[in-house]
Coordinates of C-alpha atoms in Angstrom, one line a residue:
Chain Y
M222 CA -26.9 -7.8 -10.1
T223 CA -27.8 -5.4 -8.2
E224 CA -31.7 -6.8 -8.3
T225 CA -30.6 -10.6 -7.6
L226 CA -28.7 -9.0 -4.1
S227 CA -32.1 -7.2 -3.2
A228 CA -34.0 -10.2 -3.6
L229 CA -31.9 -12.3 -1.9
D230 CA -31.7 -9.6 0.9
A231 CA -35.3 -9.2 1.2
W232 CA -35.1 -13.8 1.8
L233 CA -32.6 -13.1 4.0
S234 CA -34.4 -11.0 6.2
Q235 CA -37.2 -13.6 6.8
Y236 CA -35.4 -15.4 8.7
V237 CA -32.4 -13.3 10.9
H238 CA -32.0 -10.2 12.9
E239 CA -31.2 -7.3 11.6
Y240 CA -27.2 -6.8 12.2
L241 CA -26.6 -10.5 11.7
L242 CA -28.3 -10.1 8.2
F243 CA -26.0 -7.2 7.2
T244 CA -22.9 -9.4 8.4
V245 CA -24.1 -12.0 6.2
Y246 CA -25.2 -9.5 3.3
S247 CA -21.6 -7.9 3.2
G248 CA -19.7 -11.2 3.7
L249 CA -21.7 -12.3 0.2
K250 CA -20.9 -9.5 -1.3
A251 CA -17.4 -9.9 0.0
L252 CA -17.2 -13.3 -1.8
I253 CA -18.7 -12.0 -5.3
I254 CA -15.8 -10.3 -5.2
L255 CA -12.9 -12.3 -4.0
V256 CA -13.8 -15.7 -5.4
P257 CA -13.4 -14.1 -9.0
L258 CA -10.2 -12.1 -7.6
F259 CA -8.7 -15.6 -6.2
I260 CA -9.5 -17.2 -9.7
V261 CA -7.7 -14.8 -11.5
V262 CA -4.7 -14.8 -9.6
A263 CA -4.2 -18.9 -9.9
Y264 CA -5.1 -18.2 -13.2
Y265 CA -2.3 -15.0 -13.1
T266 CA -0.3 -17.1 -11.9
L267 CA -0.4 -19.6 -14.9
A268 CA -0.2 -16.6 -17.5
E269 CA 2.8 -15.8 -16.0
R270 CA 4.6 -19.1 -16.6
K271 CA 3.2 -19.6 -19.8
V272 CA 3.8 -15.4 -20.9
I273 CA 7.5 -15.5 -19.9
G274 CA 8.1 -19.1 -21.2
Y275 CA 7.0 -17.6 -25.0
M276 CA 8.8 -14.6 -24.2
Q277 CA 11.8 -17.0 -23.8
I278 CA 11.2 -19.2 -26.7
R279 CA 10.0 -22.2 -24.7
K280 CA 6.6 -23.6 -23.7
G281 CA 5.9 -23.1 -20.0
P282 CA 4.3 -25.5 -17.9
N283 CA 2.6 -27.7 -20.7
R284 CA 1.7 -31.3 -18.2
V285 CA -1.3 -30.6 -15.8
G286 CA -4.6 -30.3 -17.9
P287 CA -4.8 -29.9 -21.4
K288 CA -2.7 -27.0 -22.7
G289 CA -1.6 -27.2 -18.5
L290 CA -4.2 -25.1 -18.2
F291 CA -5.5 -27.7 -14.7
Q292 CA -1.4 -26.2 -13.2
P293 CA -3.3 -23.5 -10.4
F294 CA -4.3 -26.4 -9.1
A295 CA -1.9 -28.8 -9.4
D296 CA -0.1 -26.0 -7.8
M297 CA -2.3 -25.1 -4.9
F298 CA -3.0 -28.7 -4.2
K299 CA 0.7 -29.3 -3.4
L300 CA 1.1 -26.1 -1.6
M301 CA -1.8 -27.2 1.1
F302 CA -0.6 -30.3 1.8
K303 CA 2.8 -29.0 2.8
E304 CA 4.0 -29.0 6.1
I305 CA 4.9 -25.7 7.6
I306 CA 8.0 -25.6 9.2
I307 CA 8.5 -23.1 11.8
P308 CA 11.9 -21.9 12.4
T309 CA 13.8 -22.7 15.6
N310 CA 14.2 -19.3 17.7
S311 CA 11.5 -17.5 16.0
N312 CA 8.7 -15.9 16.9
K313 CA 6.2 -18.1 16.3
Y314 CA 3.3 -15.7 16.7
L315 CA 4.4 -12.2 14.8
F316 CA 5.7 -15.9 12.3
I317 CA 2.3 -16.6 11.4
I318 CA 0.7 -13.4 12.2
A319 CA 2.5 -12.1 9.3
P320 CA 1.8 -13.4 6.0
V321 CA -2.2 -12.5 8.1
I322 CA -0.8 -8.9 7.7
T323 CA 0.1 -9.0 4.1
F324 CA -2.8 -10.3 2.7
A325 CA -5.4 -9.0 5.0
P326 CA -5.4 -5.0 3.9
A327 CA -4.4 -6.8 0.2
M328 CA -7.8 -8.4 0.1
A329 CA -9.7 -5.2 1.9
A330 CA -8.2 -2.7 -0.7
W331 CA -10.8 -4.3 -3.2
A332 CA -13.7 -2.9 -1.1
V333 CA -14.1 0.6 -2.8
I334 CA -12.7 -0.4 -5.9
P335 CA -15.9 0.2 -8.5
F336 CA -16.3 -1.8 -11.1
N337 CA -19.2 0.3 -13.4
D338 CA -21.6 2.7 -12.0
T339 CA -23.4 1.1 -9.6
L340 CA -21.3 -2.3 -8.8
V341 CA -19.2 -1.1 -6.0
F342 CA -19.2 -2.6 -2.0
S343 CA -18.5 0.4 -0.4
D344 CA -19.1 3.6 -2.5
I345 CA -16.9 6.2 0.3
N346 CA -16.0 9.3 -0.3
A347 CA -12.5 8.9 0.3
G348 CA -11.7 5.7 -2.1
L349 CA -8.8 6.8 -3.1
L350 CA -7.1 7.4 0.2
Y351 CA -8.2 4.5 1.7
I352 CA -6.2 2.5 -1.2
L353 CA -3.2 4.0 -0.3
A354 CA -4.0 3.5 3.3
M355 CA -4.4 -0.1 2.7
T356 CA -1.8 -1.0 0.6
S357 CA 0.7 0.6 2.8
I358 CA 0.2 -1.2 5.7
G359 CA 0.5 -4.5 3.5
V360 CA 4.6 -4.0 4.3
Y361 CA 4.6 -4.8 7.6
G362 CA 3.4 -8.1 6.7
V363 CA 6.8 -8.3 5.3
I364 CA 8.7 -6.7 7.8
I365 CA 7.8 -8.5 10.8
A366 CA 8.0 -12.1 8.4
G367 CA 11.7 -10.8 8.0
W368 CA 11.7 -9.7 11.3
A369 CA 10.0 -13.1 13.1
S370 CA 11.9 -15.5 10.7
N371 CA 15.2 -15.3 13.2
S372 CA 17.3 -15.4 9.3
K373 CA 20.0 -13.1 8.0
Y374 CA 18.5 -13.2 5.0
A375 CA 14.8 -12.8 5.6
L376 CA 15.7 -9.5 7.8
L377 CA 18.1 -8.3 4.9
G378 CA 14.8 -8.7 2.8
A379 CA 12.5 -6.8 5.6
M380 CA 15.3 -4.2 5.1
R381 CA 15.1 -3.9 2.1
S382 CA 11.6 -4.0 1.8
A383 CA 10.9 -1.1 4.0
A384 CA 13.3 1.2 2.9
Q385 CA 11.8 0.7 -0.5
I386 CA 8.3 1.1 0.2
V387 CA 9.0 4.4 2.0
A388 CA 10.5 5.8 -1.0
Y389 CA 7.9 4.7 -3.2
E390 CA 5.0 5.6 -1.5
I391 CA 5.8 9.1 -1.3
A392 CA 6.2 9.4 -5.2
M393 CA 2.7 7.3 -5.4
G394 CA 0.6 9.3 -3.4
F395 CA 1.8 12.6 -5.2
A396 CA 1.4 10.7 -8.5
L397 CA -3.2 10.2 -6.6
V398 CA -2.9 14.1 -5.7
G399 CA -2.6 14.8 -9.3
V400 CA -5.7 12.0 -10.3
L401 CA -7.5 14.4 -6.9
M402 CA -6.8 17.1 -8.6
V403 CA -8.1 16.4 -12.0
G404 CA -10.7 14.5 -10.5
G405 CA -12.0 17.3 -8.3
S406 CA -13.0 13.5 -6.1
L407 CA -11.2 10.8 -4.1
N408 CA -14.5 9.1 -4.6
L409 CA -13.6 6.1 -7.3
G410 CA -16.5 6.2 -9.2
E411 CA -16.6 10.2 -9.6
I412 CA -12.8 10.3 -11.0
V413 CA -14.1 7.3 -13.6
N414 CA -17.4 10.2 -14.6
R415 CA -15.6 12.9 -14.8
Q416 CA -13.4 11.0 -18.0
A417 CA -16.6 10.5 -19.9
G418 CA -16.6 11.9 -23.3
G419 CA -13.7 9.4 -25.3
I420 CA -10.0 8.9 -24.9
G421 CA -9.7 12.3 -25.5
H422 CA -10.9 13.2 -22.3
W423 CA -8.9 10.0 -20.0
F424 CA -7.1 11.2 -17.5
F425 CA -3.4 10.0 -19.2
I426 CA -3.0 13.1 -21.4
P427 CA -2.6 16.0 -18.2
L428 CA -1.3 13.4 -16.3
L429 CA 1.0 11.4 -18.2
P430 CA 4.1 11.8 -16.1
L431 CA 2.6 11.0 -13.0
F432 CA 0.9 8.0 -14.8
F433 CA 4.7 7.0 -15.9
V434 CA 5.5 7.6 -12.2
Y435 CA 2.4 5.9 -10.7
L436 CA 2.4 2.7 -12.8
I437 CA 6.4 2.6 -12.3
S438 CA 6.2 2.9 -8.2
G439 CA 3.6 0.5 -8.3
V440 CA 5.4 -1.8 -9.0
A441 CA 8.4 -1.4 -6.9
E442 CA 5.6 -1.4 -4.0
T443 CA 4.3 -4.9 -5.0
N444 CA 8.5 -6.0 -4.8
R445 CA 8.0 -6.9 -8.4
A446 CA 10.5 -7.3 -11.1
P447 CA 12.9 -5.1 -11.9
F448 CA 12.6 -4.0 -8.3
D449 CA 12.1 -6.9 -6.7
V450 CA 15.2 -6.5 -4.4
A451 CA 13.5 -7.3 -1.2
E452 CA 13.4 -11.5 -2.8
G453 CA 16.8 -10.6 -5.0
E454 CA 17.2 -14.7 -5.1
S455 CA 20.0 -14.4 -6.5
E456 CA 21.8 -12.4 -3.5
I457 CA 19.1 -13.3 -0.7
V458 CA 18.3 -16.3 -1.7
A459 CA 14.0 -15.5 -1.5
G460 CA 14.2 -12.7 1.4
F461 CA 11.6 -12.5 3.2
H462 CA 9.6 -15.5 2.8
V463 CA 12.7 -17.5 2.6
E464 CA 11.6 -19.4 5.9
Y465 CA 8.1 -20.3 4.6
S466 CA 6.7 -23.3 3.7
G467 CA 2.7 -24.6 2.2
M468 CA 0.5 -22.1 2.9
T469 CA 1.7 -19.5 5.1
F470 CA 3.8 -18.5 1.5
A471 CA 1.2 -19.3 -0.3
V472 CA -0.9 -16.8 1.5
F473 CA 2.2 -13.8 0.6
F474 CA 2.2 -15.1 -3.2
L475 CA -1.6 -14.5 -3.4
A476 CA -1.4 -11.4 -1.4
E477 CA 1.0 -10.5 -3.6
Y478 CA -0.4 -11.1 -7.2
A479 CA -3.8 -9.4 -5.5
N480 CA -2.6 -6.5 -5.2
M481 CA -0.4 -6.5 -9.0
I482 CA -4.2 -7.0 -10.5
L483 CA -5.5 -4.4 -8.1
I484 CA -2.5 -1.7 -9.2
A485 CA -3.2 -2.9 -12.2
L486 CA -6.8 -2.3 -12.3
L487 CA -6.3 1.9 -10.4
C488 CA -4.1 2.4 -13.6
A489 CA -7.4 1.6 -15.9
L490 CA -9.7 3.3 -13.3
M491 CA -7.7 6.6 -13.3
F492 CA -5.6 7.3 -16.6
F493 CA -7.9 5.2 -18.5
G494 CA -11.3 5.9 -18.0
G495 CA -12.4 2.1 -16.3
W496 CA -15.7 1.1 -17.9
L497 CA -15.8 4.2 -19.7
S498 CA -15.4 2.9 -23.8
P499 CA -12.5 4.8 -26.0
V500 CA -15.1 6.0 -29.0
P501 CA -19.0 6.3 -27.0
S502 CA -20.5 7.1 -30.3
L503 CA -19.6 3.4 -31.5
I504 CA -19.2 1.3 -28.9
G505 CA -21.3 1.9 -25.9
D506 CA -19.6 1.8 -21.8
S507 CA -19.7 -2.3 -20.0
I508 CA -17.3 -3.5 -18.0
G509 CA -15.7 -5.4 -20.3
W510 CA -13.6 -2.6 -21.6
L511 CA -12.5 -2.3 -17.4
F512 CA -11.3 -5.7 -17.7
G513 CA -10.0 -5.5 -20.9
K514 CA -7.9 -2.3 -19.4
T515 CA -6.5 -3.8 -16.3
A516 CA -5.6 -7.2 -18.9
V517 CA -3.4 -5.3 -20.4
F518 CA -1.5 -3.7 -17.3
M519 CA -1.7 -6.9 -15.5
L520 CA 0.4 -8.4 -19.6
L521 CA 2.8 -5.3 -18.2
F522 CA 4.0 -6.2 -15.5
L523 CA 5.1 -9.6 -16.5
W524 CA 6.6 -8.3 -20.2
F525 CA 8.3 -6.1 -17.5
R526 CA 9.8 -9.4 -15.3
A527 CA 10.4 -11.1 -18.5
T528 CA 13.1 -7.7 -20.4
F529 CA 14.3 -6.0 -17.2
P530 CA 17.2 -7.3 -14.8
R531 CA 16.8 -6.1 -11.6
Y532 CA 17.7 -3.2 -10.4
R533 CA 20.5 -2.4 -8.0
Y534 CA 19.5 -1.5 -4.6
D535 CA 21.3 2.1 -4.7
Q536 CA 19.9 2.9 -8.4
I537 CA 16.2 2.1 -6.8
M538 CA 16.9 4.6 -3.5
R539 CA 17.9 6.9 -6.5
L540 CA 14.7 6.4 -9.1
G541 CA 12.8 7.1 -6.0
W542 CA 13.3 9.6 -4.5
K543 CA 15.9 12.1 -6.7
V544 CA 13.9 11.3 -10.4
L545 CA 10.5 10.0 -10.0
L546 CA 9.8 12.6 -6.7
P547 CA 11.3 15.6 -8.3
V548 CA 8.7 14.3 -11.4
T549 CA 6.0 14.2 -9.9
I550 CA 6.5 17.8 -8.0
L551 CA 6.8 19.3 -10.8
W552 CA 4.0 17.9 -13.3
L553 CA 2.0 19.2 -9.7
A554 CA 3.2 22.8 -10.3
V555 CA 1.9 22.5 -14.1
E556 CA -1.3 20.7 -13.8
G557 CA -1.9 24.1 -10.8
V558 CA -1.7 25.7 -13.3
A559 CA -3.9 24.3 -16.1
V560 CA -6.6 24.2 -13.2
Y561 CA -6.2 27.7 -12.7
F562 CA -6.4 28.0 -16.7
K563 CA -8.8 26.3 -17.0
V564 CA -7.3 23.9 -20.1
G565 CA -10.1 21.8 -21.0
P566 CA -11.4 19.0 -22.1
W567 CA -9.8 17.7 -18.8
F568 CA -9.5 21.0 -16.1
V569 CA -13.3 22.9 -16.6
Chain T
M41 CA -30.5 -0.9 5.7
L42 CA -29.1 0.0 9.5
P43 CA -30.3 2.8 11.4
T44 CA -29.3 5.8 12.2
G45 CA -28.2 8.6 14.3
E46 CA -29.1 7.4 17.7
V47 CA -25.9 5.5 18.8
T48 CA -26.9 1.5 18.2
M49 CA -26.1 -1.3 19.7
I50 CA -23.7 -2.1 17.0
E51 CA -21.9 1.4 17.2
A52 CA -21.5 1.0 20.4
V53 CA -19.9 -2.8 20.2
I54 CA -17.1 -1.5 17.7
F55 CA -16.6 1.6 20.1
Y56 CA -15.6 -0.2 23.1
F57 CA -13.6 -3.2 21.5
F58 CA -11.7 -0.5 19.6
A59 CA -11.4 1.5 22.7
I60 CA -10.7 -1.6 24.4
S61 CA -7.9 -2.3 21.9
T62 CA -6.4 1.1 22.2
V63 CA -6.1 0.9 25.7
I64 CA -4.6 -2.3 26.4
S65 CA -2.3 -1.9 23.2
A66 CA -0.7 1.0 24.4
T67 CA 0.0 -0.1 27.6
A68 CA 1.5 -2.4 26.1
V69 CA 3.6 -0.2 24.4
V70 CA 5.0 0.9 27.7
T71 CA 5.0 -2.7 29.7
V72 CA 6.7 -5.0 27.1
R73 CA 10.3 -6.0 27.0
N74 CA 11.4 -6.1 23.2
P75 CA 11.3 -3.0 21.8
V76 CA 10.0 -4.0 18.2
H77 CA 6.8 -5.9 19.6
A78 CA 6.9 -2.3 21.7
A79 CA 6.8 -0.6 18.3
L80 CA 4.4 -2.9 16.9
F81 CA 2.0 -2.8 19.7
L82 CA 2.6 0.8 18.9
V83 CA 0.8 0.4 15.4
L84 CA -1.8 -1.3 16.5
T85 CA -2.4 1.4 18.7
F86 CA -2.8 3.8 16.3
F87 CA -4.7 1.7 13.9
T88 CA -7.5 0.8 16.6
S89 CA -7.4 4.9 17.1
A90 CA -8.0 5.2 13.5
V91 CA -11.2 3.1 14.1
I92 CA -12.3 5.0 16.7
W93 CA -11.8 8.6 15.0
M94 CA -13.8 6.7 11.6
S95 CA -16.9 6.4 14.4
L96 CA -16.5 9.8 14.9
E97 CA -17.0 10.2 11.2
A98 CA -13.9 11.8 11.2
E99 CA -12.8 9.6 7.8
F100 CA -9.8 12.0 6.6
L101 CA -8.6 11.8 9.6
A102 CA -8.3 8.7 10.6
I103 CA -7.5 7.4 7.0
I104 CA -4.5 9.6 7.1
L105 CA -3.5 8.2 10.3
V106 CA -2.8 4.9 9.0
L107 CA -1.3 6.3 6.2
V108 CA 0.9 8.3 8.2
Y109 CA 1.4 7.0 10.9
V110 CA 0.9 3.3 10.3
G111 CA 2.5 3.7 7.0
A112 CA 5.0 5.8 7.2
V113 CA 6.6 6.7 10.2
M114 CA 6.7 3.9 12.2
V115 CA 7.6 1.7 9.3
L116 CA 11.2 4.3 9.7
F117 CA 10.2 3.4 13.5
I118 CA 11.1 -0.6 13.3
F119 CA 12.9 -0.6 10.7
V120 CA 15.6 1.3 13.1
V121 CA 14.5 -0.4 16.1
M122 CA 14.6 -4.0 14.1
M123 CA 18.5 -3.2 13.6
L124 CA 19.5 -2.0 17.0
D125 CA 20.2 -4.1 19.6
I126 CA 19.3 -3.2 22.8
N127 CA 19.9 -4.2 25.6
V128 CA 16.9 -4.5 27.4
A129 CA 18.4 -4.9 31.4
R130 CA 20.3 -1.7 31.0
L131 CA 17.7 0.1 29.4
R132 CA 15.5 -1.2 33.4
E133 CA 18.7 -0.7 35.2
G134 CA 17.4 2.9 36.3
F135 CA 14.1 2.3 37.0
V136 CA 13.5 2.6 40.6
R137 CA 15.9 5.6 40.2
Y138 CA 13.9 7.9 38.0
L139 CA 10.8 7.3 39.1
P140 CA 9.3 9.7 41.1
L141 CA 10.4 12.1 38.4
G142 CA 8.9 10.1 35.9
L143 CA 5.7 10.2 38.6
L144 CA 5.4 14.1 38.7
V145 CA 5.7 14.4 34.9
A146 CA 2.8 11.7 34.6
A147 CA 1.0 13.7 37.6
I148 CA 1.3 17.2 35.4
M149 CA -0.4 15.5 32.2
L150 CA -3.1 14.4 33.9
G151 CA -4.0 17.6 35.7
L152 CA -2.9 19.1 32.5
M153 CA -5.7 17.0 30.7
L154 CA -8.3 16.8 33.4
S155 CA -7.9 20.5 33.7
V156 CA -9.2 20.8 29.4
V157 CA -11.6 18.0 29.6
T158 CA -13.7 19.5 32.7
S159 CA -13.0 23.0 30.8
D160 CA -16.4 24.8 29.7
V161 CA -15.3 24.0 26.5
F162 CA -15.4 20.1 26.1
V163 CA -18.5 19.5 29.0
L164 CA -21.4 17.5 27.1
D165 CA -23.8 20.8 27.8
A166 CA -21.2 23.7 26.1
G167 CA -22.8 22.9 22.1
S168 CA -25.6 21.4 21.0
E169 CA -25.2 17.5 19.7
P170 CA -23.1 17.2 16.5
L171 CA -26.2 15.6 14.2
P172 CA -24.6 13.0 11.9
K173 CA -23.9 14.3 9.0
P174 CA -25.5 12.6 5.4
A175 CA -24.1 10.4 3.4
D176 CA -23.2 12.2 0.9
Y177 CA -20.9 15.0 3.6
S178 CA -17.5 14.8 1.7
N179 CA -15.2 15.2 4.9
T180 CA -12.2 16.1 2.9
E181 CA -13.8 18.9 0.7
A182 CA -14.9 20.3 4.1
L183 CA -11.7 20.4 5.5
G184 CA -9.6 21.3 2.8
G185 CA -12.2 24.0 2.4
V186 CA -11.2 25.8 5.6
L187 CA -7.4 24.8 5.9
Y188 CA -7.0 26.7 2.4
T189 CA -9.2 29.4 3.5
D190 CA -9.9 30.4 7.2
Y191 CA -6.5 29.3 8.2
V192 CA -4.0 29.4 5.3
F193 CA -1.7 31.1 7.2
A194 CA -1.2 28.4 9.9
F195 CA -0.8 25.8 7.7
E196 CA 1.2 27.4 6.1
I197 CA 3.5 28.7 8.8
A198 CA 3.2 25.0 9.8
A199 CA 4.1 24.0 6.4
V200 CA 7.7 25.8 6.7
I201 CA 8.2 24.9 10.3
L202 CA 8.9 21.1 8.6
L203 CA 10.8 22.3 5.9
V204 CA 13.1 24.1 8.5
A205 CA 13.3 20.7 10.5
I206 CA 14.1 18.4 7.4
I207 CA 16.6 20.9 6.3
A208 CA 17.9 21.4 10.3
A209 CA 18.4 17.4 10.5
I210 CA 19.4 16.4 6.4
S211 CA 22.4 19.5 7.4
L212 CA 22.7 18.1 11.2
T213 CA 23.3 14.6 10.2
M214 CA 25.4 15.1 6.4
R215 CA 29.0 14.7 7.0
K216 CA 32.0 14.1 4.7
R217 CA 34.1 10.4 4.6
E218 CA 36.8 10.2 3.3
K219 CA 36.5 6.7 3.0
T220 CA 33.4 5.9 1.3
K221 CA 33.2 5.1 -1.8
Y222 CA 30.6 7.0 -3.9
Q223 CA 29.0 6.2 -7.2
V224 CA 28.1 9.1 -9.9
P225 CA 25.9 8.1 -11.8
S226 CA 26.7 10.5 -14.2
D227 CA 30.0 8.9 -14.7
Q228 CA 27.8 5.8 -15.2
I229 CA 25.6 6.7 -17.6
K230 CA 28.5 8.3 -19.9
V231 CA 31.0 5.6 -20.0
R232 CA 31.2 3.7 -23.8
K233 CA 32.1 0.6 -24.8
A234 CA 35.6 2.2 -25.7
D235 CA 36.4 3.1 -23.0
R236 CA 36.3 0.2 -20.8
L237 CA 36.8 -2.8 -23.5
R238 CA 39.8 -3.4 -26.0
I239 CA 39.2 -5.8 -28.9
V240 CA 42.6 -7.8 -30.0
K241 CA 42.8 -9.3 -33.0
M242 CA 44.5 -12.3 -33.1
P243 CA 45.5 -14.9 -35.1
S244 CA 43.2 -18.0 -35.6
E245 CA 45.2 -21.1 -34.3
E246 CA 47.1 -23.7 -37.0
K247 CA 46.1 -26.9 -37.1
R248 CA 48.8 -29.1 -37.2

């Protein structure tokens, strides 16, 4: 992979200027990450409908292509050719820019994700913080969409989303502080490498409460069931994106699913050893482990949606502020003691 | 791949682009009529200044600026501003009346800034030019090392002041309202089926 890229780099440098080359080269590398991501997002939507279908004893989509396998493309073409309707008295610029503001940070966060020891787009020191910062910008898309739509339902959805994301981001950040304490670095690659040595060295064991807090707040941050009050079909129609149609809607959708995959991938990287094998003496480390672990968490997202009824709004606030936050603070104190006494094999 | 050390053209382009954006959006914060637009321009100002900090190799501070101010503080600001029905015309009424005072405050702030910037500490040849750090230099680690050793006292005091501010704000705004119906979650959880549900046995209806 890396040899191919450097060969490509050498070939390109014959034709273009250095700065342009850097841009072209980075763009190509970004495409190598984003194109598979889009394909996974497309098939994740199909998997969601199929999995939930089977959980509810129905078949799910099975008409387009063999066993419904081309359904995502049918959906895509439908959304591409639908008219984009801009509501009267809405704020046109903000209305159009809101999906972009949701989408761009969701993609930008993928820049620092390591797929194995060498395969990473940008290996920056503060990778964990960068991801937190990028995912926290995404909420502006929701807020602006809700406000610019000039619709009461959309505004209510935006309000709910803003309060929810502020509440859960704090718990999420504190859970990541725990990862930082045991990993000793903000660089995601280094965090994974600190978990080397088999399943007993993975961080989910000393950080079990923080892992659950992270997973729950990850579901809440992505506005997924059972925390999807920002959309709340039964109460506020579709919440912040009620006025969006066609591609503008599709972009929101794409960002949401990319964020779900990101949260699943981060769970695998930070708590379950990323690309490391659970029994290194038997099977070697490989990128397949990372994708396998990510797939398990992606399935969990769908399972949650099929299982749990939607939380009531005040229950969401109570869970975020009065349950998850104290749990993280308490566990950080416990972890501090463990770090001080060098409890092995994690805190060495 | 890219040359390091000297200020490259690309760095200059990035700096001027984001510096100009910062100035324009900061001006827009105080000139646009719609308060929501003003708040959004403030978000843009924070973001562009974070990029400038980033180009100064202060990546930890830059990311924290985005995380805290863009990601949390401004969300709350917009949350409030969106709910208020602010009458812009009334806000503009006192403009001429308060103009002299405003100009005075602006002049004082400009004077203070100039006095700081032109002092010996900040002039260009005050110290040696800072060298670019190697790629594996961790800004976060260096900052944490200084913050929790040399400046731990100041750091803790700042934390306590913030805590006091939080408690003060909460205790000032918290009041018992008689008519509000509160939910008691523990009562809700303790409820058993027998408390609310009564199953009545009835004889089945006879066919005639």
